[in-house]
Amino acid sequence: MPASASLEADGLVAGYGEVVALHGVSISAAAGAITAVLGANGAGKTTLLRAVSGLIRPRRGRVLLGGEQVAIRSPEQMARTGVAHVPEGQAVIAELTVEENLRVGMMARPGRRSRSDRAAALDQAYQRFRPLAQRRRKLAATLSGGERQMLVIARALTSQPRVLLLDEPSLGLAPRVMAQVMDLVLQLSRENGLTIVLVEQNARSALAVADHGVVLNLGRVVASADAEALAADVALRHHYLGF
Amino acid sequence: MTEFLQFTLSGIVFGMIYAAIALSLVLIWRGTRLLNFAQGGMAMFTTYMAIEVVYRTGSYWAGFVVALAAGLVLGAVCELAVIRPTLNKPPLNAVIVTIGLLILLEGLAGIFFGAQPRSFPAAFSIVGLRVGGTPLGVSRFDVFVAGAVLVTTLALAAAFRYTSAGLRMRAAAFNATVARLSGIRVARVITVGWALAGLLGALAGVIVSPSTFLDPNSMTRSSSSGSPRR
Ligand SMILES: Nc1ncnc2c1ncn2[C@@H]1O[C@H](COP(=O)(O)OP(=O)(O)OP(=O)(O)O)[C@@H](O)[C@H]1O
Ligand SMILES: [Mg+2]
């Protein structure tokens, strides 16, 4: 994999029409670490990821990848720069097969990939995600929720990203499957050195794997600290994290 | 028995023409959820261009090739110039714009080519084929029509299924957001979809016209009712 990069957002202001959902949000995700972004419904977590991946145009603020500012023009350009955004809701392309979904992930860096390199990337995905290997010719529509979540993460990984943005990967999964997803996130960071921004409602399990945590409330950062420190802050937990 | 065979064979040929028209509409529908009312107008225009080329050069095939090439270009140009500005606007805008495009193409055809119905030559004999004195109900030209549509359709299906350009088109059509997040330039893919639709429409135009007559409105009749009148 290409070298992971740090990701910084600096004073992002973004929203939808009249609605301002981010009022100058700054976060810093260290290279190779897991940064959890937490907060209640409507806090602006998804909007933050959308602004970084180019799905919406920030009105103000900068994004830095590996310390260098990137001009955000479109999601396709950000994907090609190495930012892989896995949106919420296990967004597989249901009408395509499992393998086609993975090949779509590889489109982000077409010029740089040889045929054998692409085959190796597929192999690697199947090694890591065994259940997908058995279902490679099946339509993604036929997968279970957990398998879909595996597929969307695997798809993002085949693009060999420098930064992985995960939006609520545990949403709607059974507790045991959710634990597997969190293990996977941890593994991707520890073993592959991937930079991960992990958006979660489930603050407790996110902080259990994260290095750093950022808490958003109504479009503003209200806390940013070591994951352990956040988890130990009873007042903060009670106020914003609900555990 | 003979009649059954005749109707079956000519039915297949009719079906092939509908298939080409339908495929051109579906290509755009699938890619953009837009029913392109100008599809017939585009086919009419490229067929007129083909007629001009056939009369000037005396070569059917020159006209045939010009029609297909013009269809590709016209499809791409229409998308870039007329449809692209309606992106991110309410869906009805694009529909209205395709109706406007149809009226524009019909008007331009009237100016350039005249409103007189024109006849279009057939590539091959339109005299019915016979086997041992029994008429089959189809001509050599009909066989060409069926073959041309079949080959084009199969080639497109194979390209969609087995090439990475085809995968990009399918991904963009099924889930544009995921496609963009995967680095696929969806806007470019849509332009290609329109170009291919223009090509198919042009093919339908040149193969249906010998059996109708061409006037500025005839292709729209064919593609809306789906009925090439004979
Ligand atoms: N498409 C949209 N159009 C208008 N407003 C939106 C849109 N999406 C989100 N918002 C608003 O922006 C604010 C932030 O929403 P966002 O989706 O970023 O929250 P979130 O933290 O991801 O919440 P959740 O945990 O429920 O996913 C909310 O007030 C929401 O109502
Ligand atoms: Mg969200």
Coordinates of C-alpha atoms and ligand atoms in Angstrom, one line a residue:
Chain A
M1 CA 0.0 0.0 0.0
P2 CA 1.1 3.6 -0.6
A3 CA 2.2 5.5 2.5
S4 CA -0.7 6.6 4.7
A5 CA -1.0 10.3 5.2
S6 CA -2.2 12.5 8.0
L7 CA -5.5 14.4 7.4
E8 CA -6.3 17.8 8.8
A9 CA -9.5 19.8 8.4
D10 CA -9.0 23.5 9.3
G11 CA -12.0 25.7 10.0
L12 CA -14.4 23.9 7.8
V13 CA -17.7 25.7 7.2
A14 CA -20.2 23.7 5.3
G15 CA -23.9 23.0 4.9
Y16 CA -26.9 22.4 2.7
G17 CA -28.6 25.5 1.2
E18 CA -29.7 27.7 4.1
V19 CA -28.6 25.1 6.7
V20 CA -25.1 25.5 8.1
A21 CA -24.1 22.1 9.5
L22 CA -20.4 22.8 10.3
H23 CA -19.5 26.1 11.9
G24 CA -15.7 26.1 11.5
V25 CA -14.7 22.6 12.4
S26 CA -11.0 21.7 12.8
I27 CA -9.7 18.1 13.3
S28 CA -6.4 16.5 13.0
A29 CA -6.0 12.8 12.2
A30 CA -2.5 11.5 12.7
A31 CA -1.0 9.2 10.0
G32 CA -1.6 5.6 10.8
A33 CA -3.9 6.3 13.8
I34 CA -7.6 5.9 14.4
T35 CA -9.4 9.1 15.0
A36 CA -13.0 8.7 16.3
V37 CA -15.5 11.4 15.5
L38 CA -18.4 11.3 17.9
G39 CA -21.6 13.1 18.7
A40 CA -25.4 12.9 18.7
N41 CA -27.7 12.7 15.7
G42 CA -27.4 15.8 13.6
A43 CA -24.1 16.9 15.2
G44 CA -22.5 17.2 11.7
K45 CA -20.3 14.0 11.6
T46 CA -21.5 12.9 8.2
T47 CA -21.3 16.4 6.8
L48 CA -17.7 16.6 7.9
L49 CA -16.8 13.5 6.0
R50 CA -18.8 14.7 3.0
A51 CA -16.9 18.0 3.0
V52 CA -13.5 16.3 3.2
S53 CA -14.3 13.8 0.4
G54 CA -15.7 16.5 -1.9
L55 CA -19.4 15.3 -1.9
I56 CA -20.3 18.8 -0.7
R57 CA -18.3 22.0 -1.3
P58 CA -17.1 23.6 2.0
R59 CA -17.8 27.3 2.1
R60 CA -14.7 28.1 4.0
G61 CA -11.7 26.2 5.5
R62 CA -8.9 24.0 4.2
V63 CA -8.2 20.3 4.0
L64 CA -4.6 19.1 4.3
L65 CA -3.4 15.7 3.3
G66 CA 0.0 14.7 4.5
G67 CA 0.5 18.3 5.5
E68 CA -0.2 19.7 2.1
Q69 CA -3.3 21.6 1.2
V70 CA -5.6 19.9 -1.4
A71 CA -8.0 21.9 -3.6
I72 CA -11.2 19.9 -3.3
R73 CA -12.9 19.9 -6.7
S74 CA -15.0 16.8 -6.8
P75 CA -15.4 13.4 -5.0
E76 CA -13.8 11.6 -8.0
Q77 CA -10.8 13.8 -7.7
M78 CA -10.5 13.3 -4.0
A79 CA -10.8 9.5 -4.5
R80 CA -7.9 9.7 -7.0
T81 CA -5.9 11.7 -4.4
G82 CA -6.2 8.8 -2.0
V83 CA -9.2 9.7 0.2
A84 CA -11.6 6.8 0.4
H85 CA -14.9 7.7 1.9
V86 CA -17.2 4.7 2.9
P87 CA -20.6 6.4 3.3
E88 CA -23.1 5.4 5.9
G89 CA -25.7 2.7 5.2
Q90 CA -23.5 -0.1 3.7
A91 CA -23.6 1.4 0.3
V92 CA -22.8 -1.6 -1.9
I93 CA -23.9 -1.4 -5.6
A94 CA -26.6 -4.0 -5.2
E95 CA -27.0 -4.7 -9.0
L96 CA -23.3 -5.6 -9.4
T97 CA -21.6 -8.7 -8.3
V98 CA -19.2 -8.8 -5.3
E99 CA -16.2 -8.9 -7.5
E100 CA -17.5 -6.0 -9.7
N101 CA -18.0 -3.9 -6.6
L102 CA -14.4 -4.5 -5.7
R103 CA -13.2 -3.7 -9.2
V104 CA -15.2 -0.4 -9.0
G105 CA -13.0 0.4 -6.0
M106 CA -9.9 0.0 -8.1
M107 CA -11.1 2.6 -10.6
A108 CA -9.7 5.3 -8.3
R109 CA -6.2 4.8 -9.5
P110 CA -6.5 3.2 -13.0
G111 CA -3.3 4.5 -14.6
R112 CA -1.1 3.3 -11.9
R113 CA -2.3 -0.3 -11.8
S114 CA -1.0 -3.2 -13.9
R115 CA -3.2 -6.2 -14.6
S116 CA -1.2 -8.4 -12.1
D117 CA -1.3 -5.6 -9.5
R118 CA -5.1 -5.5 -9.8
A119 CA -5.4 -9.3 -9.5
A120 CA -3.2 -9.2 -6.4
A121 CA -5.4 -6.5 -4.9
L122 CA -8.5 -8.7 -5.5
D123 CA -6.7 -11.7 -4.0
Q124 CA -5.7 -9.6 -1.0
A125 CA -9.3 -8.6 -0.5
Y126 CA -10.5 -12.2 -0.6
Q127 CA -7.8 -13.3 1.8
R128 CA -8.9 -10.8 4.3
F129 CA -12.6 -11.2 3.8
R130 CA -13.1 -14.9 3.3
P131 CA -17.0 -14.8 3.1
L132 CA -16.6 -12.4 0.1
A133 CA -14.4 -14.9 -1.7
Q134 CA -17.1 -17.5 -1.7
R135 CA -19.7 -15.1 -3.0
R136 CA -17.6 -13.3 -5.6
R137 CA -20.0 -14.1 -8.5
K138 CA -23.1 -13.3 -6.5
L139 CA -25.0 -10.0 -6.7
A140 CA -24.2 -7.7 -3.8
A141 CA -27.9 -7.5 -3.2
T142 CA -27.8 -11.0 -1.8
L143 CA -25.3 -10.3 1.0
S144 CA -26.2 -9.9 4.6
G145 CA -25.7 -6.6 6.4
G146 CA -22.4 -7.7 7.9
E147 CA -21.1 -8.9 4.5
R148 CA -22.2 -5.7 2.9
Q149 CA -20.2 -3.7 5.4
M150 CA -17.2 -6.0 4.7
L151 CA -17.7 -5.4 1.0
V152 CA -17.8 -1.6 1.2
I153 CA -14.7 -1.5 3.4
A154 CA -13.0 -4.0 1.1
R155 CA -14.0 -1.9 -1.9
A156 CA -12.4 1.2 -0.3
L157 CA -9.2 -0.8 0.5
T158 CA -8.8 -1.9 -3.2
S159 CA -8.2 1.8 -4.0
Q160 CA -5.2 1.7 -1.8
P161 CA -6.2 4.8 0.0
R162 CA -3.9 7.1 2.0
V163 CA -6.8 7.9 4.3
L164 CA -10.0 5.9 5.1
L165 CA -13.1 7.7 6.2
L166 CA -15.7 5.4 7.7
D167 CA -19.2 6.6 8.4
E168 CA -21.0 4.5 11.1
P169 CA -19.7 1.1 10.0
S170 CA -21.4 -0.6 12.9
L171 CA -24.9 0.9 12.2
G172 CA -27.6 -1.8 12.0
L173 CA -25.3 -4.7 12.7
A174 CA -25.7 -7.4 15.4
P175 CA -23.4 -6.9 18.4
R176 CA -21.2 -9.8 17.4
V177 CA -20.8 -8.6 13.8
M178 CA -20.2 -5.1 15.1
A179 CA -17.4 -6.3 17.2
Q180 CA -15.8 -7.9 14.2
V181 CA -16.0 -4.7 12.2
M182 CA -14.3 -2.8 15.1
D183 CA -11.6 -5.5 15.2
L184 CA -11.1 -5.0 11.5
V185 CA -10.8 -1.3 11.9
L186 CA -8.2 -1.8 14.6
Q187 CA -6.3 -4.3 12.5
L188 CA -6.2 -2.0 9.5
S189 CA -4.6 0.7 11.6
R190 CA -2.2 -1.5 13.6
E191 CA -1.1 -3.9 10.9
N192 CA -1.4 -1.9 7.7
G193 CA -0.7 1.5 9.2
L194 CA -3.8 3.0 7.6
T195 CA -5.0 6.5 8.7
I196 CA -8.6 6.1 9.7
V197 CA -11.3 8.6 10.6
L198 CA -14.1 6.6 12.3
V199 CA -17.5 8.3 12.6
E200 CA -19.6 6.5 15.2
Q201 CA -22.8 6.8 17.2
N202 CA -21.6 4.0 19.4
A203 CA -19.0 6.0 21.3
R204 CA -18.1 3.3 23.7
S205 CA -16.9 0.8 21.1
A206 CA -15.3 3.5 18.9
L207 CA -13.3 4.9 21.8
A208 CA -12.2 1.3 22.7
V209 CA -10.3 1.1 19.4
A210 CA -9.5 4.7 18.7
D211 CA -6.2 6.6 19.5
H212 CA -7.8 10.0 19.5
G213 CA -11.4 11.2 19.7
V214 CA -13.2 14.4 18.6
V215 CA -16.7 15.2 19.9
L216 CA -19.0 17.3 17.7
N217 CA -22.1 19.1 18.9
L218 CA -24.4 21.2 16.6
G219 CA -21.6 21.6 14.1
R220 CA -18.8 22.6 16.5
V221 CA -16.0 20.7 18.1
V222 CA -16.7 20.5 21.9
A223 CA -13.9 18.2 22.8
S224 CA -10.7 16.7 21.3
A225 CA -8.4 14.5 23.3
D226 CA -6.8 11.0 23.7
A227 CA -9.4 8.3 23.4
E228 CA -8.7 7.1 26.9
A229 CA -9.1 10.6 28.3
L230 CA -12.4 11.0 26.6
A231 CA -13.7 7.7 27.8
A232 CA -12.6 8.6 31.3
D233 CA -14.4 12.0 31.3
V234 CA -17.7 11.2 33.0
A235 CA -19.3 14.6 32.5
L236 CA -18.5 14.6 28.8
R237 CA -19.7 11.1 28.3
H238 CA -22.9 11.9 30.1
H239 CA -23.5 15.1 28.2
Y240 CA -22.6 14.2 24.6
L241 CA -21.9 10.6 24.3
G242 CA -24.7 8.9 26.1
F243 CA -22.8 6.2 28.0
Chain B
M1 CA -47.3 -23.2 -42.3
T2 CA -45.8 -20.9 -44.9
E3 CA -47.7 -18.0 -43.6
F4 CA -46.6 -18.8 -40.1
L5 CA -43.0 -18.7 -41.2
Q6 CA -43.5 -15.4 -43.1
F7 CA -45.1 -13.6 -40.2
T8 CA -42.5 -15.0 -37.7
L9 CA -39.6 -13.9 -39.9
S10 CA -40.9 -10.4 -40.6
G11 CA -41.9 -10.1 -37.0
I12 CA -38.3 -10.7 -36.0
V13 CA -37.2 -8.0 -38.3
F14 CA -39.7 -5.5 -36.9
G15 CA -38.7 -6.5 -33.4
M16 CA -35.1 -5.8 -34.2
I17 CA -35.9 -2.3 -35.2
Y18 CA -37.9 -1.7 -32.0
A19 CA -35.0 -3.2 -30.1
A20 CA -32.6 -0.6 -31.5
I21 CA -34.9 2.3 -30.7
A22 CA -35.7 0.9 -27.3
L23 CA -32.0 0.3 -26.5
S24 CA -31.1 3.9 -27.4
L25 CA -33.9 5.2 -25.0
V26 CA -32.8 2.8 -22.3
L27 CA -29.2 3.7 -22.4
I28 CA -30.0 7.3 -21.4
W29 CA -32.8 6.3 -19.0
R30 CA -30.5 4.0 -17.1
G31 CA -27.6 6.4 -17.0
T32 CA -29.6 9.5 -16.1
R33 CA -33.2 8.6 -15.3
L34 CA -34.2 10.8 -18.2
L35 CA -36.6 9.9 -21.0
N36 CA -35.1 11.6 -24.0
F37 CA -37.9 12.9 -26.1
A38 CA -35.4 14.2 -28.6
Q39 CA -34.2 10.6 -29.4
G40 CA -36.4 10.4 -32.5
G41 CA -35.4 13.9 -33.6
M42 CA -31.7 13.0 -33.3
A43 CA -32.2 9.9 -35.5
M44 CA -34.2 11.9 -38.0
F45 CA -31.4 14.4 -38.3
T46 CA -28.6 11.8 -38.8
T47 CA -30.7 10.0 -41.3
Y48 CA -31.2 13.2 -43.3
M49 CA -27.4 13.6 -43.3
A50 CA -27.0 10.1 -44.5
I51 CA -29.5 10.7 -47.4
E52 CA -27.5 13.8 -48.5
V53 CA -24.3 11.8 -48.5
V54 CA -25.9 8.9 -50.4
Y55 CA -27.3 11.2 -53.1
R56 CA -24.0 13.1 -53.4
T57 CA -21.6 10.2 -53.4
G58 CA -23.9 7.5 -54.7
S59 CA -22.7 5.2 -52.0
Y60 CA -25.1 3.7 -49.5
W61 CA -22.2 2.7 -47.2
A62 CA -20.8 6.2 -47.1
G63 CA -24.2 7.4 -45.9
F64 CA -24.5 4.6 -43.4
V65 CA -21.1 5.4 -41.8
V66 CA -21.8 9.1 -41.8
A67 CA -25.1 8.5 -40.0
L68 CA -23.5 6.4 -37.3
A69 CA -20.6 8.8 -36.8
A70 CA -23.0 11.8 -36.8
G71 CA -25.1 10.0 -34.2
L72 CA -22.2 9.5 -31.9
V73 CA -21.2 13.2 -32.1
L74 CA -24.7 14.5 -32.0
G75 CA -25.4 12.5 -28.8
A76 CA -22.3 13.8 -27.1
V77 CA -22.9 17.4 -28.2
C78 CA -26.5 17.4 -27.1
E79 CA -25.5 16.1 -23.7
L80 CA -22.7 18.6 -23.2
A81 CA -24.5 21.6 -24.5
V82 CA -28.1 21.1 -23.6
I83 CA -28.5 18.5 -20.8
R84 CA -25.4 19.2 -18.7
P85 CA -26.7 22.7 -17.6
T86 CA -29.8 20.9 -16.1
L87 CA -27.7 18.8 -13.8
N88 CA -28.6 19.4 -10.2
K89 CA -31.8 21.1 -11.3
P90 CA -35.3 19.6 -10.8
P91 CA -35.7 16.5 -13.0
L92 CA -38.5 18.1 -15.0
N93 CA -36.1 20.7 -16.4
A94 CA -34.1 18.1 -18.3
V95 CA -37.3 16.6 -19.7
I96 CA -38.5 20.0 -21.0
V97 CA -35.1 20.6 -22.4
T98 CA -35.2 17.4 -24.4
I99 CA -38.6 18.4 -25.8
G100 CA -37.1 21.8 -26.8
L101 CA -34.2 20.0 -28.4
L102 CA -36.6 17.9 -30.4
I103 CA -38.4 21.0 -31.7
L104 CA -35.0 22.6 -32.5
L105 CA -33.9 19.5 -34.5
E106 CA -37.1 19.3 -36.4
G107 CA -36.9 23.0 -37.3
L108 CA -33.3 22.7 -38.4
A109 CA -34.1 19.7 -40.5
G110 CA -36.9 21.7 -42.2
I111 CA -34.5 24.5 -43.0
F112 CA -31.6 22.3 -44.2
F113 CA -33.3 19.4 -45.8
G114 CA -36.8 20.7 -46.6
A115 CA -40.1 19.4 -45.4
Q116 CA -40.8 17.1 -48.4
P117 CA -40.8 13.5 -47.4
R118 CA -37.7 11.8 -48.7
S119 CA -37.1 8.2 -49.5
F120 CA -34.0 6.4 -48.3
P121 CA -32.4 3.7 -50.3
A122 CA -32.0 0.2 -48.9
A123 CA -28.6 -1.4 -48.8
F124 CA -29.7 -4.6 -50.4
S125 CA -32.6 -5.8 -52.5
I126 CA -36.0 -5.4 -50.8
V127 CA -37.5 -8.1 -53.0
G128 CA -38.7 -11.0 -50.8
L129 CA -36.4 -14.0 -50.5
R130 CA -37.7 -17.3 -51.6
V131 CA -36.8 -20.8 -50.8
G132 CA -37.7 -23.1 -53.7
G133 CA -40.5 -20.8 -54.9
T134 CA -42.0 -20.3 -51.4
P135 CA -41.8 -16.6 -50.3
L136 CA -40.2 -16.2 -46.9
G137 CA -41.8 -12.8 -46.1
V138 CA -38.4 -11.2 -45.6
S139 CA -36.0 -9.6 -48.1
R140 CA -32.2 -9.5 -48.2
F141 CA -32.4 -6.1 -46.7
D142 CA -34.5 -7.4 -43.8
V143 CA -31.8 -9.9 -43.1
F144 CA -29.3 -7.1 -43.1
V145 CA -31.5 -5.1 -40.6
A146 CA -31.8 -8.1 -38.2
G147 CA -28.1 -8.8 -38.5
A148 CA -27.0 -5.2 -37.9
V149 CA -29.1 -4.8 -34.8
L150 CA -28.2 -8.2 -33.4
V151 CA -24.5 -7.5 -33.8
T152 CA -24.7 -4.1 -32.4
T153 CA -26.7 -5.2 -29.4
L154 CA -24.5 -8.1 -28.6
A155 CA -21.4 -6.0 -29.0
L156 CA -22.8 -3.4 -26.6
A157 CA -23.9 -6.1 -24.1
A158 CA -20.5 -7.6 -24.2
A159 CA -18.8 -4.3 -23.7
F160 CA -21.0 -3.5 -20.8
R161 CA -20.4 -6.8 -19.2
Y162 CA -16.7 -7.5 -19.8
T163 CA -14.8 -4.2 -20.2
S164 CA -13.9 -1.8 -17.5
A165 CA -15.5 1.1 -19.4
G166 CA -18.7 -1.0 -19.3
L167 CA -18.3 -1.5 -15.6
R168 CA -17.8 2.2 -15.1
M169 CA -21.0 2.9 -17.0
R170 CA -23.0 0.4 -15.0
A171 CA -21.6 1.6 -11.7
A172 CA -22.4 5.2 -12.6
A173 CA -26.0 4.2 -13.6
F174 CA -26.8 2.2 -10.5
N175 CA -25.2 4.4 -7.9
A176 CA -23.7 7.7 -9.0
T177 CA -22.5 8.7 -5.5
V178 CA -20.6 5.5 -4.8
A179 CA -19.2 5.6 -8.4
R180 CA -17.9 9.1 -7.8
L181 CA -16.5 8.2 -4.4
S182 CA -14.6 5.4 -6.2
G183 CA -13.0 7.9 -8.6
I184 CA -15.3 7.3 -11.6
R185 CA -15.9 10.5 -13.6
V186 CA -19.6 10.1 -13.8
A187 CA -20.2 13.2 -15.9
R188 CA -17.9 11.9 -18.6
V189 CA -19.6 8.5 -18.4
I190 CA -23.0 10.1 -19.0
T191 CA -21.6 11.9 -22.1
V192 CA -20.4 8.5 -23.5
G193 CA -23.9 7.1 -22.8
W194 CA -25.5 9.8 -24.8
A195 CA -23.0 9.3 -27.6
L196 CA -23.9 5.5 -27.7
A197 CA -27.6 6.3 -27.6
G198 CA -27.1 8.7 -30.6
L199 CA -25.3 5.9 -32.4
L200 CA -28.0 3.4 -31.8
G201 CA -30.7 5.9 -32.8
A202 CA -28.8 6.6 -36.0
L203 CA -28.6 2.9 -36.8
A204 CA -32.4 2.6 -36.2
G205 CA -33.0 5.6 -38.4
V206 CA -31.1 4.3 -41.4
I207 CA -32.6 0.8 -41.2
V208 CA -36.2 1.9 -40.7
S209 CA -36.3 4.7 -43.3
P210 CA -36.3 2.6 -46.4
S211 CA -39.6 1.1 -45.4
T212 CA -41.2 4.4 -44.4
F213 CA -40.4 7.8 -45.7
L214 CA -38.3 10.4 -44.0
D215 CA -39.8 13.7 -43.0
P216 CA -38.8 15.9 -40.0
N217 CA -41.4 14.2 -37.8
S218 CA -41.3 10.7 -38.9
M219 CA -38.6 9.4 -36.5
T220 CA -40.4 10.8 -33.5
R221 CA -43.5 8.9 -34.6
S222 CA -41.4 5.7 -34.9
S223 CA -39.8 6.0 -31.5
S224 CA -42.9 7.1 -29.5
S225 CA -45.3 4.6 -30.9
G226 CA -42.4 2.2 -31.6
S227 CA -44.1 1.6 -35.0
P228 CA -42.2 1.7 -38.2
R229 CA -45.1 2.1 -40.6
R230 CA -45.0 0.0 -43.6
Ligands
LIG1 N1 -29.2 16.6 2.7 C1 -29.4 17.5 3.7 N2 -30.1 18.6 3.4 C2 -30.4 19.5 4.4 N3 -29.9 19.4 5.7 C3 -29.2 18.3 6.0 C4 -28.9 17.3 5.0 N4 -28.1 16.4 5.5 C5 -27.9 16.8 6.8 N5 -28.5 17.9 7.1 C6 -28.5 18.6 8.4 O1 -27.2 18.9 8.7 C7 -27.0 18.7 10.1 C8 -25.9 17.7 10.3 O2 -26.3 16.4 9.7 P1 -25.3 15.2 9.6 O3 -25.9 14.2 8.7 O4 -23.9 15.7 9.3 O5 -25.3 14.7 11.1 P2 -24.7 13.4 11.7 O6 -23.8 13.8 12.9 O7 -24.1 12.5 10.7 O8 -26.0 12.6 12.3 P3 -26.3 11.1 12.4 O9 -25.6 10.5 13.6 O10 -27.8 11.1 12.6 O11 -25.9 10.4 11.1 C9 -28.3 18.2 10.7 O12 -29.0 19.3 11.2 C10 -29.1 17.8 9.5 O13 -30.5 18.0 9.6
MG2 MG -24.4 10.6 9.9

